[in-house]
Amino acid sequence: MDISGDLSGIRASQLQELKALEDIKTEPSQLINPGILRELIQLTRLWNREIAVYLSRSGRLLAAAVGRHAQVTLPQIKRRSQGKHLRCIHTHPSGNFQLSSLDYSALTSLELESMAAVGALEGKLTGIQMAFLREEGPPYTLELSPQDWHHFDYQDCLGSLSSFRPAKSKKVTPKNARERAFLIALQDSELDTYEDLLELRELARTAGVDVVGELVQLRRYGQSRSYFGRGKLEELLHRLQESEANVLICDDELSPTQMRTLEMETGLKVLDRTGLILDIFAQRARSREGKLQVELAQLKHLLPYLTGQGQALSRLGGGVGTRGPGETKLELDRRRMRDRINHLEKELKQVLQHRDVQRRQRTRSGLPIIALVGYTNTGKTTFMKLAMEQAGSRSDIPMGENKLFATLDPIVRGIKIDSSLEVLLSDTVGFIRKLPTQLLRAFIATLEEVQQADALIHVIDASHRQALEHAETVRDVLDQLGCLDKPAITLLNKIDKIKPEDEPELEDLEKYFPYPVKISLTRGDSLKPVWEILSSLLKHE
């Protein structure tokens, strides 16, 4: 029997007493064997902590958890896949035997057969309240006094609940049901407003996930093994039960140890920031090159997390984090995965050779190449569409979506501005904060459009509270690509959303970046000032 929770200060011999209870069987008619209950009450008095145990329908003790008063964390049962019906029985050291809202939430979210709260005060039973999960309607609740509980027939009670969940029934989830994500992050200061978590929330929304909760901790209290500290981890487990989340998403890139620890502690699929971004890329990739790049990045990201069969890939149960061209290949073993990576790299090299031929043909045309760069969701695709429309060209580009990474595959279109200026305009994937180096390398082929460009148009969402930080992220990526010295125009977009009190920040952006142009692309402002500056820059090249 597994024993988890807060075991600090408890003697090994006492834990062995708790573990020895697994040898005592509970009869089908009993809620719990009287001998087991007596020992749980005595240990509760001795430790002054709650104790929770799981019992199977056959009466076998499967697991136990120990916690401070009102903070016991219900463990996840690995053998749930066997289809066993589980009941949870836990003690309250205060003597209060009333079920809490958290108990009812756990009953539902963990799909337990029943939940029972045992009042234990000074080593004596004060009463029992229990609730049974029903197929429809609220749980069925009843109370048992210290004298009556011995005569209670658990099996008979199950049989009398005509609407009780059938033995082989499973929770049915609609095919179009969205996953429920809980977000976690570490912040550097208590004064942080933590804009990063707002971005993570937007990433989750883009991936098609509903956010049902968030929790942050100061970075100095974080742990290298479990990401969160022990106390915050216990709080997280309670919050997960209350929110009924089924996926945990972290704002940082997790180490293999942190990933495994969080999976074991929560029993949920765990996804880090990189995995979430890759899932979005997998949904957005349309070209063969884009799909190859996504699959390659997925496999390289997953490879360090493989530690063997079973638990190592337990998080891959479908949904967010497993979509895209690599979906059916994510459960390959290490050797086959490395072979697949080598194959993809060779295949991608051939695709890149073809792209290089196309690029040389464009170069021979003599037209200057202008690359649109910027943070994700700043309006790059909207700029390209508006540029084609104002130039009188028929636009085959869909309007950019208000989502992160709406564009993944590069788009190149020729635009004749006037009789003296014709350019090749390239729309590229948006940049983002905390972009791992391996992810940047995986998409270097796409970003080669930026490296080959004669000039850049840096699109900034001037209305965003972190516009300057986002712009600096773009400059950092351009520096990694060796493109920081290229001639560039700064497009301060979405000025129609700027409030009067934010005008000083807009003025600071104008002073900070070269050749600023204030504009609202959705409003359809004229791009003539952009082309005039661009023409001047190209003449001086």
CSV table of N, CA, C and O in Angstrom, one decimal, residues 5-44:
chain,number,residue,atom,x,y,z
A,5,GLY,N,1.8,12.0,1.3
A,5,GLY,CA,1.4,13.2,2.1
A,5,GLY,C,2.5,13.7,3.0
A,5,GLY,O,3.7,13.5,2.8
A,6,ASP,N,2.1,14.4,4.0
A,6,ASP,CA,3.0,15.1,5.0
A,6,ASP,C,3.4,14.0,6.1
A,6,ASP,O,2.7,13.8,7.0
A,7,LEU,N,4.5,13.4,5.9
A,7,LEU,CA,5.0,12.4,6.8
A,7,LEU,C,6.1,12.8,7.8
A,7,LEU,O,6.7,12.0,8.4
A,8,SER,N,6.3,14.1,7.8
A,8,SER,CA,7.4,14.7,8.6
A,8,SER,C,7.2,14.4,10.1
A,8,SER,O,6.0,14.6,10.6
A,9,GLY,N,8.2,14.0,10.8
A,9,GLY,CA,8.1,13.8,12.2
A,9,GLY,C,7.4,12.5,12.6
A,9,GLY,O,7.2,12.2,13.8
A,10,ILE,N,7.0,11.7,11.7
A,10,ILE,CA,6.3,10.4,12.0
A,10,ILE,C,7.3,9.3,12.0
A,10,ILE,O,8.1,9.2,11.0
A,11,ARG,N,7.3,8.5,13.0
A,11,ARG,CA,8.3,7.4,13.1
A,11,ARG,C,8.0,6.3,12.0
A,11,ARG,O,6.9,6.1,11.7
A,12,ALA,N,9.1,5.7,11.6
A,12,ALA,CA,9.0,4.6,10.6
A,12,ALA,C,8.1,3.5,11.1
A,12,ALA,O,7.3,2.9,10.4
A,13,SER,N,8.2,3.2,12.4
A,13,SER,CA,7.4,2.1,13.0
A,13,SER,C,6.0,2.4,13.0
A,13,SER,O,5.1,1.5,12.8
A,14,GLN,N,5.6,3.7,13.2
A,14,GLN,CA,4.2,4.1,13.2
A,14,GLN,C,3.7,4.0,11.7
A,14,GLN,O,2.5,3.6,11.5
A,15,LEU,N,4.5,4.4,10.8
A,15,LEU,CA,4.1,4.3,9.4
A,15,LEU,C,3.9,2.8,9.0
A,15,LEU,O,3.0,2.4,8.2
A,16,GLN,N,4.7,1.9,9.6
A,16,GLN,CA,4.6,0.5,9.3
A,16,GLN,C,3.2,0.0,9.9
A,16,GLN,O,2.6,-0.9,9.3
A,17,GLU,N,2.8,0.6,11.0
A,17,GLU,CA,1.5,0.2,11.6
A,17,GLU,C,0.4,0.5,10.6
A,17,GLU,O,-0.6,-0.2,10.5
A,18,LEU,N,0.5,1.7,10.0
A,18,LEU,CA,-0.5,2.1,9.1
A,18,LEU,C,-0.5,1.2,7.8
A,18,LEU,O,-1.5,0.8,7.3
A,19,LYS,N,0.7,0.9,7.4
A,19,LYS,CA,0.9,0.0,6.2
A,19,LYS,C,0.3,-1.4,6.5
A,19,LYS,O,-0.2,-2.0,5.6
A,20,ALA,N,0.5,-1.8,7.7
A,20,ALA,CA,0.0,-3.2,8.0
A,20,ALA,C,-1.5,-3.4,7.9
A,20,ALA,O,-2.0,-4.5,7.9
A,21,LEU,N,-2.2,-2.3,7.9
A,21,LEU,CA,-3.7,-2.4,7.8
A,21,LEU,C,-4.1,-2.9,6.5
A,21,LEU,O,-5.3,-3.4,6.4
A,22,GLU,N,-3.2,-2.9,5.5
A,22,GLU,CA,-3.6,-3.5,4.2
A,22,GLU,C,-3.9,-5.0,4.2
A,22,GLU,O,-4.5,-5.5,3.3
A,23,ASP,N,-3.4,-5.6,5.3
A,23,ASP,CA,-3.6,-7.1,5.4
A,23,ASP,C,-5.0,-7.4,6.0
A,23,ASP,O,-5.4,-8.6,6.0
A,24,ILE,N,-5.7,-6.4,6.5
A,24,ILE,CA,-7.0,-6.6,7.1
A,24,ILE,C,-8.1,-6.3,6.0
A,24,ILE,O,-8.1,-5.2,5.4
A,25,LYS,N,-9.0,-7.3,5.8
A,25,LYS,CA,-10.0,-7.1,4.7
A,25,LYS,C,-11.3,-6.6,5.3
A,25,LYS,O,-11.7,-6.9,6.4
A,26,THR,N,-11.9,-5.7,4.5
A,26,THR,CA,-13.2,-5.2,4.9
A,26,THR,C,-14.3,-6.0,4.1
A,26,THR,O,-14.2,-6.2,2.9
A,27,GLU,N,-15.3,-6.5,4.9
A,27,GLU,CA,-16.3,-7.3,4.2
A,27,GLU,C,-17.2,-6.5,3.4
A,27,GLU,O,-17.4,-5.2,3.6
A,28,PRO,N,-17.9,-7.0,2.3
A,28,PRO,CA,-18.8,-6.3,1.4
A,28,PRO,C,-19.8,-5.5,2.2
A,28,PRO,O,-20.2,-4.4,1.7
A,29,SER,N,-20.3,-6.0,3.3
A,29,SER,CA,-21.4,-5.3,4.0
A,29,SER,C,-20.9,-4.1,4.9
A,29,SER,O,-21.7,-3.3,5.4
A,30,GLN,N,-19.6,-4.1,5.1
A,30,GLN,CA,-19.0,-3.1,6.0
A,30,GLN,C,-18.5,-1.8,5.2
A,30,GLN,O,-18.0,-1.9,4.1
A,31,LEU,N,-18.7,-0.7,5.8
A,31,LEU,CA,-18.1,0.6,5.2
A,31,LEU,C,-16.6,0.5,5.3
A,31,LEU,O,-15.9,0.8,4.4
A,32,ILE,N,-16.1,0.0,6.5
A,32,ILE,CA,-14.7,-0.2,6.7
A,32,ILE,C,-14.6,-1.2,7.9
A,32,ILE,O,-15.4,-1.2,8.8
A,33,ASN,N,-13.6,-2.0,7.9
A,33,ASN,CA,-13.4,-2.9,9.0
A,33,ASN,C,-13.2,-2.2,10.3
A,33,ASN,O,-12.4,-1.2,10.3
A,34,PRO,N,-13.9,-2.5,11.3
A,34,PRO,CA,-13.8,-1.8,12.6
A,34,PRO,C,-12.4,-1.7,13.1
A,34,PRO,O,-12.0,-0.7,13.7
A,35,GLY,N,-11.6,-2.8,12.9
A,35,GLY,CA,-10.2,-2.8,13.4
A,35,GLY,C,-9.4,-1.7,12.6
A,35,GLY,O,-8.5,-1.0,13.2
A,36,ILE,N,-9.6,-1.6,11.3
A,36,ILE,CA,-8.9,-0.5,10.6
A,36,ILE,C,-9.3,0.9,11.1
A,36,ILE,O,-8.5,1.8,11.3
A,37,LEU,N,-10.6,1.0,11.3
A,37,LEU,CA,-11.1,2.4,11.7
A,37,LEU,C,-10.5,2.7,13.1
A,37,LEU,O,-10.1,3.9,13.3
A,38,ARG,N,-10.5,1.8,14.0
A,38,ARG,CA,-9.9,2.0,15.4
A,38,ARG,C,-8.5,2.5,15.3
A,38,ARG,O,-8.1,3.5,15.9
A,39,GLU,N,-7.7,1.8,14.4
A,39,GLU,CA,-6.3,2.2,14.3
A,39,GLU,C,-6.1,3.6,13.6
A,39,GLU,O,-5.3,4.3,14.0
A,40,LEU,N,-7.0,3.9,12.6
A,40,LEU,CA,-6.9,5.2,12.0
A,40,LEU,C,-7.2,6.3,13.0
A,40,LEU,O,-6.6,7.4,13.0
A,41,ILE,N,-8.2,6.1,13.9
A,41,ILE,CA,-8.6,7.1,14.9
A,41,ILE,C,-7.5,7.3,15.9
A,41,ILE,O,-7.2,8.4,16.3
A,42,GLN,N,-6.8,6.2,16.3
A,42,GLN,CA,-5.7,6.3,17.2
A,42,GLN,C,-4.5,7.0,16.6
A,42,GLN,O,-3.9,7.9,17.2
A,43,LEU,N,-4.2,6.7,15.3
A,43,LEU,CA,-3.1,7.4,14.7
A,43,LEU,C,-3.4,8.9,14.4
A,43,LEU,O,-2.5,9.7,14.5
A,44,THR,N,-4.7,9.2,14.2
A,44,THR,CA,-5.1,10.6,14.0
A,44,THR,C,-4.9,11.3,15.3
A,44,THR,O,-4.4,12.5,15.2
